[in-house]
Short mmCIF file of C-alpha atoms in Angstrom, two decimals:
data_model
loop_
_atom_site.label_atom_id
_atom_site.label_comp_id
_atom_site.label_asym_id
_atom_site.label_seq_id
_atom_site.Cartn_x
_atom_site.Cartn_y
_atom_site.Cartn_z
CA UNK A 1 0.04 0.21 -0.23
CA UNK A 2 1.25 3.29 -0.96
CA UNK A 3 1.13 6.72 1.17
CA UNK A 4 -0.31 8.84 1.45
CA UNK A 5 -3.83 7.45 0.86
CA UNK A 6 -6.59 9.85 -1.06
CA UNK A 7 -9.82 9.55 0.50
CA UNK A 8 -11.28 12.81 -0.46
CA UNK A 9 -13.33 11.72 -3.71
CA UNK A 10 -16.27 14.32 -3.28
CA UNK A 11 -13.44 16.98 -3.69
CA UNK A 12 -12.19 15.65 -6.79
CA UNK A 13 -10.98 12.27 -8.38
CA UNK A 14 -8.18 11.20 -10.35
CA UNK A 15 -7.96 10.90 -13.98
CA UNK A 16 -8.76 7.37 -14.92
CA UNK A 17 -5.77 6.76 -17.28
CA UNK A 18 -8.30 5.15 -19.95
CA UNK A 19 -9.70 8.62 -20.02
CA UNK A 20 -6.43 10.27 -20.49
CA UNK A 21 -5.43 7.71 -23.45
CA UNK A 22 -8.91 8.68 -25.09
CA UNK A 23 -7.99 12.71 -24.38
CA UNK A 24 -4.18 12.47 -25.43
CA UNK A 25 -4.53 12.51 -29.63
CA UNK A 26 -7.05 15.34 -29.36
CA UNK A 27 -4.20 17.75 -28.29
CA UNK A 28 -1.72 16.96 -30.84
CA UNK A 29 -2.93 15.20 -34.07
CA UNK A 30 -6.83 15.89 -33.77
CA UNK A 31 -6.35 19.61 -32.57
CA UNK A 32 -8.98 21.01 -34.58
CA UNK A 33 -11.52 23.65 -33.72
CA UNK A 34 -15.14 21.45 -33.51
CA UNK A 35 -16.52 24.83 -34.98
CA UNK A 36 -14.42 24.65 -38.30
CA UNK A 37 -16.86 23.31 -40.84
CA UNK A 38 -14.79 23.62 -43.73
CA UNK A 39 -11.67 21.25 -43.27
CA UNK A 40 -10.84 17.46 -42.14
CA UNK A 41 -9.27 19.10 -38.73
CA UNK A 42 -12.62 20.63 -37.54
CA UNK A 43 -14.77 17.49 -38.72
CA UNK A 44 -12.33 15.25 -36.82
CA UNK A 45 -12.62 17.21 -33.45
CA UNK A 46 -16.39 17.65 -34.22
CA UNK A 47 -16.83 13.79 -34.25
CA UNK A 48 -15.09 13.76 -31.18
CA UNK A 49 -17.42 16.16 -29.30
CA UNK A 50 -20.61 14.26 -30.98
CA UNK A 51 -19.35 11.05 -29.44
CA UNK A 52 -18.74 12.41 -26.37
CA UNK A 53 -22.24 14.37 -26.25
CA UNK A 54 -23.51 10.83 -27.32
CA UNK A 55 -22.40 9.08 -24.26
CA UNK A 56 -22.92 11.78 -21.80
CA UNK A 57 -26.99 12.01 -23.08
CA UNK A 58 -27.13 8.36 -22.94
CA UNK A 59 -26.40 7.98 -19.41
CA UNK A 60 -28.76 10.30 -18.05
CA UNK A 61 -31.51 9.71 -20.79
CA UNK A 62 -31.51 12.76 -22.39
CA UNK A 63 -31.10 13.71 -26.37
CA UNK A 64 -27.44 14.70 -27.03
CA UNK A 65 -28.76 18.02 -28.30
CA UNK A 66 -29.69 18.74 -24.70
CA UNK A 67 -25.98 18.64 -23.41
CA UNK A 68 -24.62 22.23 -23.11
CA UNK A 69 -20.74 22.06 -22.38
CA UNK A 70 -19.54 24.29 -19.49
CA UNK A 71 -16.31 24.81 -17.59
CA UNK A 72 -17.90 22.65 -14.41
CA UNK A 73 -20.78 22.60 -12.57
CA UNK A 74 -20.26 25.85 -10.89
CA UNK A 75 -20.74 27.20 -14.15
CA UNK A 76 -23.76 25.08 -14.98
CA UNK A 77 -25.19 26.07 -11.69
CA UNK A 78 -24.97 29.87 -12.18
CA UNK A 79 -25.91 29.44 -16.00
CA UNK A 80 -29.22 27.66 -14.90
CA UNK A 81 -30.13 30.01 -12.01
CA UNK A 82 -29.15 33.11 -13.84
CA UNK A 83 -30.16 32.20 -17.06
CA UNK A 84 -33.57 30.96 -16.10
CA UNK A 85 -34.27 34.00 -13.85
CA UNK A 86 -33.15 36.12 -16.87
CA UNK A 87 -35.08 34.74 -19.46
CA UNK A 88 -38.16 34.27 -17.54
CA UNK A 89 -38.43 37.47 -15.38
CA UNK A 90 -41.71 38.45 -17.11
CA UNK A 91 -43.19 35.42 -15.72
CA UNK A 92 -42.13 35.78 -12.08
CA UNK A 93 -39.42 36.29 -9.59
CA UNK A 94 -39.44 33.55 -7.21
CA UNK A 95 -36.93 30.70 -6.83
CA UNK A 96 -37.04 27.92 -4.23
CA UNK A 97 -34.03 25.89 -2.98
CA UNK A 98 -32.66 24.80 0.05
CA UNK A 99 -30.34 25.37 2.71
CA UNK A 100 -27.70 22.85 2.19
CA UNK A 101 -26.86 23.14 -1.71
CA UNK A 102 -23.52 23.70 -3.05
CA UNK A 103 -22.24 27.13 -2.38
CA UNK A 104 -22.71 27.44 -6.73
CA UNK A 105 -26.02 27.46 -6.16
CA UNK A 106 -26.50 29.52 -2.82
CA UNK A 107 -24.18 32.09 -3.86
CA UNK A 108 -25.79 32.46 -7.13
CA UNK A 109 -29.28 32.47 -5.56
CA UNK A 110 -27.89 35.21 -3.15
CA UNK A 111 -26.50 37.17 -6.05
CA UNK A 112 -30.03 37.03 -7.53
CA UNK A 113 -31.50 38.24 -4.55
CA UNK A 114 -29.48 41.15 -4.63
CA UNK A 115 -30.96 42.45 -8.03
CA UNK A 116 -34.64 41.88 -6.30
CA UNK A 117 -35.24 38.01 -6.91
CA UNK A 118 -37.11 36.37 -4.13
CA UNK A 119 -35.65 33.18 -2.75
CA UNK A 120 -36.83 30.50 -0.63
CA UNK A 121 -34.43 28.49 1.25
CA UNK A 122 -36.03 25.19 2.19
CA UNK A 123 -35.09 23.31 5.42
CA UNK A 124 -34.08 19.77 5.55
CA UNK A 125 -34.62 16.81 8.15
CA UNK A 126 -31.89 15.66 10.47
CA UNK A 127 -30.79 13.25 7.51
CA UNK A 128 -30.48 16.25 5.22
CA UNK A 129 -33.96 15.33 2.93
CA UNK A 130 -35.97 18.09 2.10
CA UNK A 131 -39.87 17.49 2.18
CA UNK A 132 -41.35 17.50 -1.03
CA UNK A 133 -44.51 18.83 0.46
CA UNK A 134 -42.13 21.61 1.84
CA UNK A 135 -41.78 22.29 -1.90
CA UNK A 136 -45.12 22.08 -2.93
CA UNK A 137 -46.05 24.56 -0.08
CA UNK A 138 -43.36 27.11 -1.06
CA UNK A 139 -44.68 27.39 -4.42
CA UNK A 140 -46.27 30.56 -5.53
CA UNK A 141 -47.81 31.89 -8.67
CA UNK A 142 -44.45 33.99 -9.10
CA UNK A 143 -42.25 30.99 -8.88
CA UNK A 144 -40.03 30.58 -11.94
CA UNK A 145 -37.65 27.80 -10.53
CA UNK A 146 -37.01 25.22 -8.14
CA UNK A 147 -32.81 24.31 -7.71
CA UNK A 148 -32.50 21.10 -5.47
CA UNK A 149 -29.33 18.94 -5.51
CA UNK A 150 -29.35 15.22 -6.35
CA UNK A 151 -26.90 14.30 -3.26
CA UNK A 152 -25.26 16.41 -0.94
CA UNK A 153 -21.68 16.85 -1.10
CA UNK A 154 -20.72 16.81 2.50
CA UNK A 155 -23.40 13.97 3.94
CA UNK A 156 -24.05 12.28 0.76
CA UNK A 157 -27.99 12.71 1.24
CA UNK A 158 -30.26 11.92 -1.68
CA UNK A 159 -32.97 14.04 -1.88
CA UNK A 160 -36.60 12.59 -3.42
CA UNK A 161 -35.82 14.24 -6.58
CA UNK A 162 -38.41 12.27 -8.42
CA UNK A 163 -41.31 13.42 -6.56
CA UNK A 164 -40.14 17.10 -6.29
CA UNK A 165 -40.12 16.80 -10.31
CA UNK A 166 -43.94 15.55 -10.45
CA UNK A 167 -44.67 18.45 -8.08
CA UNK A 168 -42.83 20.87 -10.51
CA UNK A 169 -44.40 19.42 -13.56
CA UNK A 170 -47.87 19.90 -11.92
CA UNK A 171 -47.26 23.30 -11.10
CA UNK A 172 -45.72 24.15 -14.20
CA UNK A 173 -42.23 25.31 -12.71
CA UNK A 174 -38.85 24.64 -14.04
CA UNK A 175 -36.86 22.38 -12.13
CA UNK A 176 -32.97 22.31 -11.62
CA UNK A 177 -31.09 19.60 -10.15
CA UNK A 178 -27.44 20.06 -9.26
CA UNK A 179 -26.42 16.64 -9.98
CA UNK A 180 -22.91 16.69 -9.44
CA UNK A 181 -22.20 14.51 -6.85
CA UNK A 182 -24.59 11.76 -8.32
CA UNK A 183 -24.24 11.59 -11.95
CA UNK A 184 -21.65 8.58 -12.64
CA UNK A 185 -22.19 7.13 -9.21
CA UNK A 186 -26.03 6.10 -8.99
CA UNK A 187 -28.47 5.82 -11.70
CA UNK A 188 -29.59 9.22 -13.03
CA UNK A 189 -32.73 9.37 -15.40
CA UNK A 190 -33.65 13.05 -16.22
CA UNK A 191 -36.92 11.82 -17.43
CA UNK A 192 -37.91 9.53 -14.13
CA UNK A 193 -36.77 12.46 -11.93
CA UNK A 194 -38.72 15.34 -13.80
CA UNK A 195 -35.72 17.71 -14.07
CA UNK A 196 -35.67 20.41 -16.84
CA UNK A 197 -31.93 21.51 -16.04
CA UNK A 198 -29.44 19.56 -14.56
CA UNK A 199 -25.51 20.38 -13.56
CA UNK A 200 -22.79 17.94 -13.30
CA UNK A 201 -19.11 17.82 -13.75
CA UNK A 202 -15.97 15.62 -15.17
CA UNK A 203 -13.51 15.67 -12.31
CA UNK A 204 -16.14 13.81 -10.22
CA UNK A 205 -16.11 11.03 -12.02
CA UNK A 206 -12.53 10.26 -13.28
CA UNK A 207 -12.45 12.82 -16.01
CA UNK A 208 -10.41 16.04 -16.40
CA UNK A 209 -11.12 19.50 -14.66
CA UNK A 210 -12.32 22.25 -16.55
CA UNK A 211 -15.27 20.74 -18.25
CA UNK A 212 -18.72 20.16 -16.94
CA UNK A 213 -22.15 20.32 -18.44
CA UNK A 214 -25.68 21.45 -18.30
CA UNK A 215 -28.60 19.27 -19.49
CA UNK A 216 -31.47 21.81 -20.87
CA UNK A 217 -34.54 20.16 -21.51
CA UNK A 218 -35.85 20.93 -25.43
CA UNK A 219 -39.03 19.10 -25.37
CA UNK A 220 -42.17 19.37 -22.87
CA UNK A 221 -41.23 22.07 -21.89
CA UNK A 222 -38.69 23.49 -24.06
CA UNK A 223 -36.55 25.31 -21.58
CA UNK A 224 -34.77 28.90 -23.05
CA UNK A 225 -31.91 30.20 -21.37
CA UNK A 226 -30.28 33.69 -21.27
CA UNK A 227 -26.61 33.04 -22.01
CA UNK A 228 -24.20 34.30 -19.60
CA UNK A 229 -21.18 34.45 -22.02
CA UNK A 230 -21.81 36.26 -25.65
CA UNK A 231 -19.66 35.11 -28.54
CA UNK A 232 -19.87 32.62 -31.32
CA UNK A 233 -23.23 31.29 -30.36
CA UNK A 234 -21.81 27.78 -29.47
CA UNK A 235 -23.70 25.13 -27.70
CA UNK A 236 -27.04 26.36 -29.23
CA UNK A 237 -26.36 30.11 -28.41
CA UNK A 238 -26.43 29.35 -24.75
CA UNK A 239 -22.76 29.09 -23.87
CA UNK A 240 -20.33 30.56 -26.33
CA UNK A 241 -16.78 29.57 -26.46
CA UNK A 242 -14.57 27.30 -28.60
CA UNK A 243 -15.23 24.03 -27.12
CA UNK A 244 -11.87 22.34 -24.88
CA UNK A 245 -12.27 19.23 -27.34
CA UNK A 246 -9.73 17.32 -25.35
CA UNK A 247 -11.71 17.83 -22.11
CA UNK A 248 -14.87 17.05 -23.79
CA UNK A 249 -13.82 13.84 -25.16
CA UNK A 250 -12.04 13.11 -21.59
CA UNK A 251 -15.37 13.99 -20.20
CA UNK A 252 -17.30 11.54 -22.44
CA UNK A 253 -14.85 8.94 -21.94
CA UNK A 254 -15.23 9.03 -18.17
CA UNK A 255 -19.23 8.72 -18.53
CA UNK A 256 -18.68 6.00 -21.00
CA UNK A 257 -16.75 4.32 -18.23
CA UNK A 258 -19.30 4.89 -15.51
CA UNK A 259 -21.90 3.52 -17.53
CA UNK A 260 -19.91 0.22 -18.11
CA UNK A 261 -18.83 -0.05 -14.53
CA UNK A 262 -21.48 1.49 -12.33
CA UNK A 263 -23.34 -1.54 -11.41
CA UNK A 264 -20.17 -3.16 -10.05
CA UNK A 265 -18.36 -0.06 -8.92
CA UNK A 266 -21.62 1.19 -6.76
CA UNK A 267 -21.66 -2.23 -5.07
CA UNK A 268 -17.84 -2.24 -4.32
CA UNK A 269 -17.59 1.50 -3.07
CA UNK A 270 -20.69 0.61 -0.94
CA UNK A 271 -19.10 -2.53 0.62
CA UNK A 272 -15.86 -0.39 1.47
CA UNK A 273 -18.00 2.58 2.86
CA UNK A 274 -19.62 0.18 4.85
CA UNK A 275 -16.58 -1.52 6.31
CA UNK A 276 -15.32 1.75 7.08
CA UNK A 277 -18.07 2.99 9.06
CA UNK A 278 -18.67 -0.24 10.75
CA UNK A 279 -14.89 -0.57 11.31
CA UNK A 280 -15.18 3.02 13.57
CA UNK A 281 -18.48 3.10 14.57
CA UNK A 282 -18.68 -0.51 15.98
CA UNK A 283 -15.68 -0.14 18.29
CA UNK A 284 -15.70 3.63 19.02
CA UNK A 285 -17.87 5.46 21.68
CA UNK A 286 -20.05 8.59 20.93
CA UNK A 287 -19.56 8.78 17.30
CA UNK A 288 -22.05 10.02 15.14
CA UNK A 289 -23.23 9.56 11.37
CA UNK A 290 -24.09 12.61 9.60
CA UNK A 291 -26.62 12.15 6.94
CA UNK A 292 -29.14 9.44 6.07
CA UNK A 293 -28.59 5.93 7.06
CA UNK A 294 -29.70 4.26 3.73
CA UNK A 295 -30.75 7.24 0.94
CA UNK A 296 -26.75 8.37 0.69
CA UNK A 297 -24.11 8.30 -2.05
CA UNK A 298 -22.57 4.70 -1.99
CA UNK A 299 -18.95 6.29 -1.26
CA UNK A 300 -19.92 8.63 1.18
CA UNK A 301 -19.01 8.68 5.23
CA UNK A 302 -19.62 11.58 7.32
CA UNK A 303 -18.94 11.13 10.94
CA UNK A 304 -18.75 13.31 13.94
CA UNK A 305 -16.09 12.48 16.44
CA UNK A 306 -17.49 13.82 19.96
CA UNK A 307 -14.91 15.79 21.81
CA UNK A 308 -12.31 16.12 19.21
CA UNK A 309 -11.71 18.95 16.93
CA UNK A 310 -11.70 18.03 13.06
CA UNK A 311 -8.75 20.00 11.99
CA UNK A 312 -6.72 18.52 14.98
CA UNK A 313 -7.91 15.05 13.92
CA UNK A 314 -6.99 15.65 10.24
CA UNK A 315 -3.41 16.73 11.72
CA UNK A 316 -3.12 13.47 13.09
CA UNK A 317 -4.17 11.28 10.09
CA UNK A 318 -1.94 13.47 7.54
CA UNK A 319 -1.06 10.55 5.33
CA UNK A 320 -4.88 10.31 4.70
CA UNK A 321 -6.67 12.93 2.33
CA UNK A 322 -9.69 13.72 4.02
CA UNK A 323 -11.70 16.48 4.81
CA UNK A 324 -13.52 18.20 7.66
CA UNK A 325 -16.63 20.08 8.48
CA UNK A 326 -14.61 22.11 11.22
CA UNK A 327 -14.42 25.86 11.06
CA UNK A 328 -10.67 25.89 11.12
CA UNK A 329 -10.42 24.15 7.78
CA UNK A 330 -12.88 26.43 6.20
CA UNK A 331 -11.95 30.13 4.99
CA UNK A 332 -15.05 31.44 6.80
CA UNK A 333 -14.36 30.03 10.37
CA UNK A 334 -17.82 29.01 10.90
CA UNK A 335 -18.37 25.19 10.80
CA UNK A 336 -20.28 23.57 8.08
CA UNK A 337 -23.56 25.21 7.00
CA UNK A 338 -24.84 22.02 5.90
CA UNK A 339 -24.13 20.01 9.27
CA UNK A 340 -25.54 23.11 10.97
CA UNK A 341 -28.96 23.16 8.89
CA UNK A 342 -29.22 19.50 9.83
CA UNK A 343 -29.45 20.41 13.42
CA UNK A 344 -26.19 19.16 14.41
CA UNK A 345 -24.70 21.30 16.94
CA UNK A 346 -21.69 23.41 16.25
CA UNK A 347 -19.43 21.33 18.65
CA UNK A 348 -20.43 18.18 16.64
CA UNK A 349 -20.07 20.02 13.38
CA UNK A 350 -16.61 20.76 14.42
CA UNK A 351 -15.76 17.53 15.33
CA UNK A 352 -16.81 16.03 11.44
CA UNK A 353 -14.88 14.30 9.10
CA UNK A 354 -15.95 13.44 5.64
CA UNK A 355 -14.58 10.34 3.96
CA UNK A 356 -14.86 9.95 0.19
CA UNK A 357 -14.37 6.06 -1.02
CA UNK A 358 -13.89 6.03 -5.02
CA UNK A 359 -12.88 3.85 -7.83
CA UNK A 360 -9.48 3.47 -6.88
CA UNK A 361 -9.87 2.99 -3.06
CA UNK A 362 -8.60 -0.32 -1.62
CA UNK A 363 -9.70 -2.58 1.15
CA UNK A 364 -6.24 -2.33 2.89
CA UNK A 365 -6.47 1.63 2.19
CA UNK A 366 -10.14 1.07 4.38
CA UNK A 367 -8.34 -1.16 7.07
CA UNK A 368 -5.13 1.26 7.33
CA UNK A 369 -7.79 4.24 7.69
CA UNK A 370 -9.85 2.67 10.38
CA UNK A 371 -6.86 1.84 12.67
CA UNK A 372 -5.44 5.22 12.18
CA UNK A 373 -8.76 6.90 12.93
CA UNK A 374 -9.07 5.15 15.89
CA UNK A 375 -5.59 5.68 17.13
CA UNK A 376 -5.59 9.59 16.43
CA UNK A 377 -9.24 9.94 18.01
CA UNK A 378 -8.10 8.12 21.25
CA UNK A 379 -4.74 10.45 21.55
CA UNK A 380 -6.99 13.48 20.91
CA UNK A 381 -9.57 12.19 23.29
CA UNK A 382 -7.02 11.78 26.02
CA UNK A 383 -5.59 15.45 25.26
CA UNK A 384 -9.44 16.70 25.67
CA UNK A 385 -10.82 18.68 28.66
CA UNK A 386 -14.37 17.97 27.00
CA UNK A 387 -13.68 14.00 27.13
CA UNK A 388 -12.59 14.67 30.78
CA UNK A 389 -15.90 16.27 31.85
CA UNK A 390 -18.13 14.11 30.22
CA UNK A 391 -16.45 10.89 31.70
CA UNK A 392 -16.69 12.92 34.99
CA UNK A 393 -20.09 12.86 34.34
CA UNK A 394 -20.65 16.70 33.68
CA UNK A 395 -23.17 17.45 31.34
CA UNK A 396 -21.46 19.81 28.51
CA UNK A 397 -24.48 21.28 27.62
CA UNK A 398 -25.46 22.74 31.23
CA UNK A 399 -21.95 24.20 31.33
CA UNK A 400 -21.92 28.06 30.84
CA UNK A 401 -19.34 28.71 28.33
CA UNK A 402 -17.29 31.77 27.56
CA UNK A 403 -18.23 32.04 24.01
CA UNK A 404 -15.56 34.01 22.09
CA UNK B 1 -2.47 24.85 5.58
CA UNK B 2 1.02 23.91 6.27
CA UNK B 3 1.98 23.76 9.81
CA UNK B 4 5.34 24.95 11.43
CA UNK B 5 7.42 22.16 12.73
CA UNK B 6 7.37 23.49 16.07
CA UNK B 7 3.43 22.84 15.92
CA UNK B 8 3.74 19.40 14.41
CA UNK B 9 6.24 18.91 17.53
CA UNK B 10 3.95 20.03 20.23
CA UNK B 11 0.78 18.21 18.74
CA UNK B 12 2.80 14.98 18.33
CA UNK B 13 4.49 15.20 21.78
CA UNK B 14 2.61 17.42 23.65
CA UNK B 15 4.36 18.69 27.04
CA UNK B 16 2.65 18.53 30.36
CA UNK B 17 -0.45 16.99 29.02
CA UNK B 18 -3.16 16.16 31.62
CA UNK B 19 -4.93 17.33 34.99
CA UNK B 20 -4.16 18.13 38.47
CA UNK B 21 -7.15 17.94 41.37
CA UNK B 22 -8.85 21.12 40.94
CA UNK B 23 -9.27 21.20 44.92
CA UNK B 24 -5.52 20.41 45.37
CA UNK B 25 -3.41 22.84 47.52
CA UNK B 26 -2.03 25.56 45.07
CA UNK B 27 -3.70 24.67 41.87
CA UNK B 28 -5.32 27.03 39.82
CA UNK B 29 -7.43 25.96 36.88
CA UNK B 30 -8.38 28.11 33.94
CA UNK B 31 -10.95 26.94 31.36
CA UNK B 32 -11.51 29.12 28.15
CA UNK B 33 -13.25 28.94 25.01
CA UNK B 34 -16.65 27.15 24.10
CA UNK B 35 -17.10 23.74 22.12
CA UNK B 36 -19.21 25.64 19.35
CA UNK B 37 -16.45 27.81 18.95
CA UNK B 38 -14.47 24.63 18.10
CA UNK B 39 -11.56 25.19 20.80
CA UNK B 40 -11.62 24.97 24.38
CA UNK B 41 -8.60 24.98 26.94
CA UNK B 42 -7.79 23.84 30.35
CA UNK B 43 -4.72 25.33 31.85
CA UNK B 44 -3.70 24.52 35.62
CA UNK B 45 -0.90 25.60 37.59
CA UNK B 46 0.74 24.62 40.78
CA UNK B 47 2.17 27.35 42.74
CA UNK B 48 4.48 26.72 45.64
CA UNK B 49 5.69 30.01 47.40
CA UNK B 50 4.28 32.17 44.77
CA UNK B 51 6.48 30.02 41.82
CA UNK B 52 5.12 27.94 39.43
CA UNK B 53 6.16 24.59 39.88
CA UNK B 54 4.15 22.55 37.65
CA UNK B 55 1.60 22.97 34.71
CA UNK B 56 -0.84 21.15 32.82
CA UNK B 57 -3.17 21.47 30.10
CA UNK B 58 -5.74 19.83 28.29
CA UNK B 59 -6.88 21.08 24.83
CA UNK B 60 -10.31 20.69 22.55
CA UNK B 61 -9.14 22.28 19.46
CA UNK B 62 -6.87 22.52 16.14
CA UNK B 63 -3.14 21.62 16.20
CA UNK B 64 -2.24 25.24 16.78
CA UNK B 65 -4.63 25.71 19.64
CA UNK B 66 -2.87 22.29 21.15
CA UNK B 67 0.28 23.72 20.27
CA UNK B 68 -0.31 27.14 22.14
CA UNK B 69 -1.30 25.55 25.05
CA UNK B 70 1.19 22.93 25.40
CA UNK B 71 3.84 25.70 25.09
CA UNK B 72 2.44 27.80 27.67
CA UNK B 73 2.88 24.92 30.28
CA UNK B 74 6.08 25.02 29.26
CA UNK B 75 6.71 28.40 29.53
CA UNK B 76 4.93 28.57 33.00
CA UNK B 77 7.03 26.38 35.01
CA UNK B 78 9.35 28.27 37.11
CA UNK B 79 8.24 31.67 36.70
CA UNK B 80 6.49 33.42 39.61
CA UNK B 81 3.00 34.43 39.52
CA UNK B 82 3.42 37.75 38.50
CA UNK B 83 5.99 36.83 35.74
CA UNK B 84 3.35 34.46 34.03
CA UNK B 85 0.99 37.28 34.17
CA UNK B 86 3.12 39.09 31.63
CA UNK B 87 3.02 36.31 28.95
CA UNK B 88 1.74 37.68 25.69
CA UNK B 89 -0.02 36.01 23.10
CA UNK B 90 2.49 37.62 20.72
CA UNK B 91 5.25 35.67 22.13
CA UNK B 92 3.52 32.37 21.35
CA UNK B 93 2.62 33.23 18.11
CA UNK B 94 6.26 34.25 17.22
CA UNK B 95 7.68 31.15 18.84
CA UNK B 96 5.09 28.69 16.92
CA UNK B 97 5.04 30.76 13.76
CA UNK B 98 1.32 30.96 13.68
CA UNK B 99 -0.28 32.20 10.63
CA UNK B 100 -2.76 35.09 10.89
CA UNK B 101 -6.06 32.98 10.85
CA UNK B 102 -4.49 30.85 13.95
CA UNK B 103 -3.67 33.97 16.41
CA UNK B 104 -7.01 33.50 18.18
CA UNK B 105 -5.44 30.10 19.33
CA UNK B 106 -2.75 32.30 20.94
CA UNK B 107 -4.96 34.46 22.40
CA UNK B 108 -7.16 31.77 23.84
CA UNK B 109 -3.66 30.54 25.55
CA UNK B 110 -3.07 33.87 27.01
CA UNK B 111 -6.85 33.95 28.46
CA UNK B 112 -6.07 30.54 29.87
CA UNK B 113 -3.12 31.63 31.48
CA UNK B 114 -4.91 34.51 32.95
CA UNK B 115 -7.76 32.35 34.10
CA UNK B 116 -5.69 29.96 35.93
CA UNK B 117 -3.73 32.84 37.74
CA UNK B 118 -6.95 34.25 38.75
CA UNK B 119 -8.25 31.06 39.92
CA UNK B 120 -5.37 30.63 42.24
CA UNK B 121 -5.29 33.87 43.20
CA UNK B 122 -9.09 33.55 44.04
CA UNK B 123 -8.46 30.61 46.09
CA UNK B 124 -5.70 32.16 48.07
CA UNK B 125 -8.35 35.04 49.09
CA UNK B 126 -11.06 32.76 49.94
CA UNK B 127 -9.24 29.20 51.11
CA UNK B 128 -12.27 27.78 49.28
CA UNK B 129 -13.10 25.56 46.63
CA UNK B 130 -11.73 26.08 43.23
CA UNK B 131 -13.62 28.43 40.67
CA UNK B 132 -13.51 28.03 37.21
CA UNK B 133 -14.46 30.29 34.36
CA UNK B 134 -16.73 27.84 33.16
CA UNK B 135 -18.88 26.29 35.90
CA UNK B 136 -21.50 23.64 35.40
CA UNK B 137 -25.04 25.32 36.06
#
């Protein structure tokens, strides 16, 4: 086993070598501009793009014409929210989303609020799921867009998207889904889910960074978007700019591999995740699962280790790449807003660690991680005044702390 | 974020980690911070004839918070009560090479020193039970 171990696959994934192989010719030999219609270099590049678009559309049960390439899911989210609001502003000025969306959606929504758009941020239950009835009740005659993620990037919780899709359709409201963490990991069918727009990206599924897509429904209803980037009218006018053909080809290959391997891969990653979860939670006291026990991404595990601080814990296992919901690991010095929205106390939010199992995670790495986590947590608990107080029978919630 | 070697050393080999009995003679206890803020430090001094003969800490917090309090116990030993009161957070920042985002850890360590000294002095006055900054309600 090689160190360091990469177990932060929600953040990004390595490029699959098969993806890199597929991309390479498009840097040097097939370097043409896919928009060049008059020579073979252009045709070759266009052929590569068309193939990729077909693979991507097939995985999500869409038509190839409904795939708009972007620079990544952040751009897709921005284009979906801002593009829909701009296009449909005569119809209404209300957007519904949730409080646990990725920052790309939350911050795009906040930017819209500054321009006078009304945004409802729906709460989630303690497992991180939004209640479809809350969505229904939040819809007004001014609502033009609902934006709810497929699976959460921190806790892996999968939202009841198909149910929300039905409500959106019934009420005639457009439905955008940020499926960045879900596509390629769990089956995604835009028809079954009833989504009209959907964001996803290559680098979460063993493809290259810098390329993503927005699915934009063409029929029933035909979704229109105001572009954010003007130019040569690429991507049906919704996203101008020369396509990065090697990245597009890599994205397509990554999706093709996911389509082939998902049935086997999701079972394997889930088994490794379950082993990691049990290996830690069965032997340690006062560890808490964040998220939904079953409606969760197969590779996701988010645990709070009471009485120890997340960043200190990461420091103790620095040969394993993980992430934490602790304030100390964020730029804002606030603990994870996702965990806070679940009702997880700030103390436990500071104590949270996210594990992301992926395609290249091995059973040996999982066993090593279990062992190292247990040792590091015990080391820090020995050092923790909170653990000592709890052991003495003091209820920490009754202590008057000097909040600073 | 990359930690300084000194922070890593204190994290891996914490100095004077542990606890004194709070009602022990000559012991002053300071507990500062709050779990919801992500750091709580408990710092204790043991004083004999106005000199700090021993110090212990326990810290819930990031590596820099652990290192700040561990370093504080090293510095406290051998100092008089008055000298201990003059330890400044900026000295801790300098010694551990703490980045700006971690300065609050050193402030907390200074607060913990002051709280422990106050507790010790208060006990001297009342000859009573230890009073902590944070007390169960």
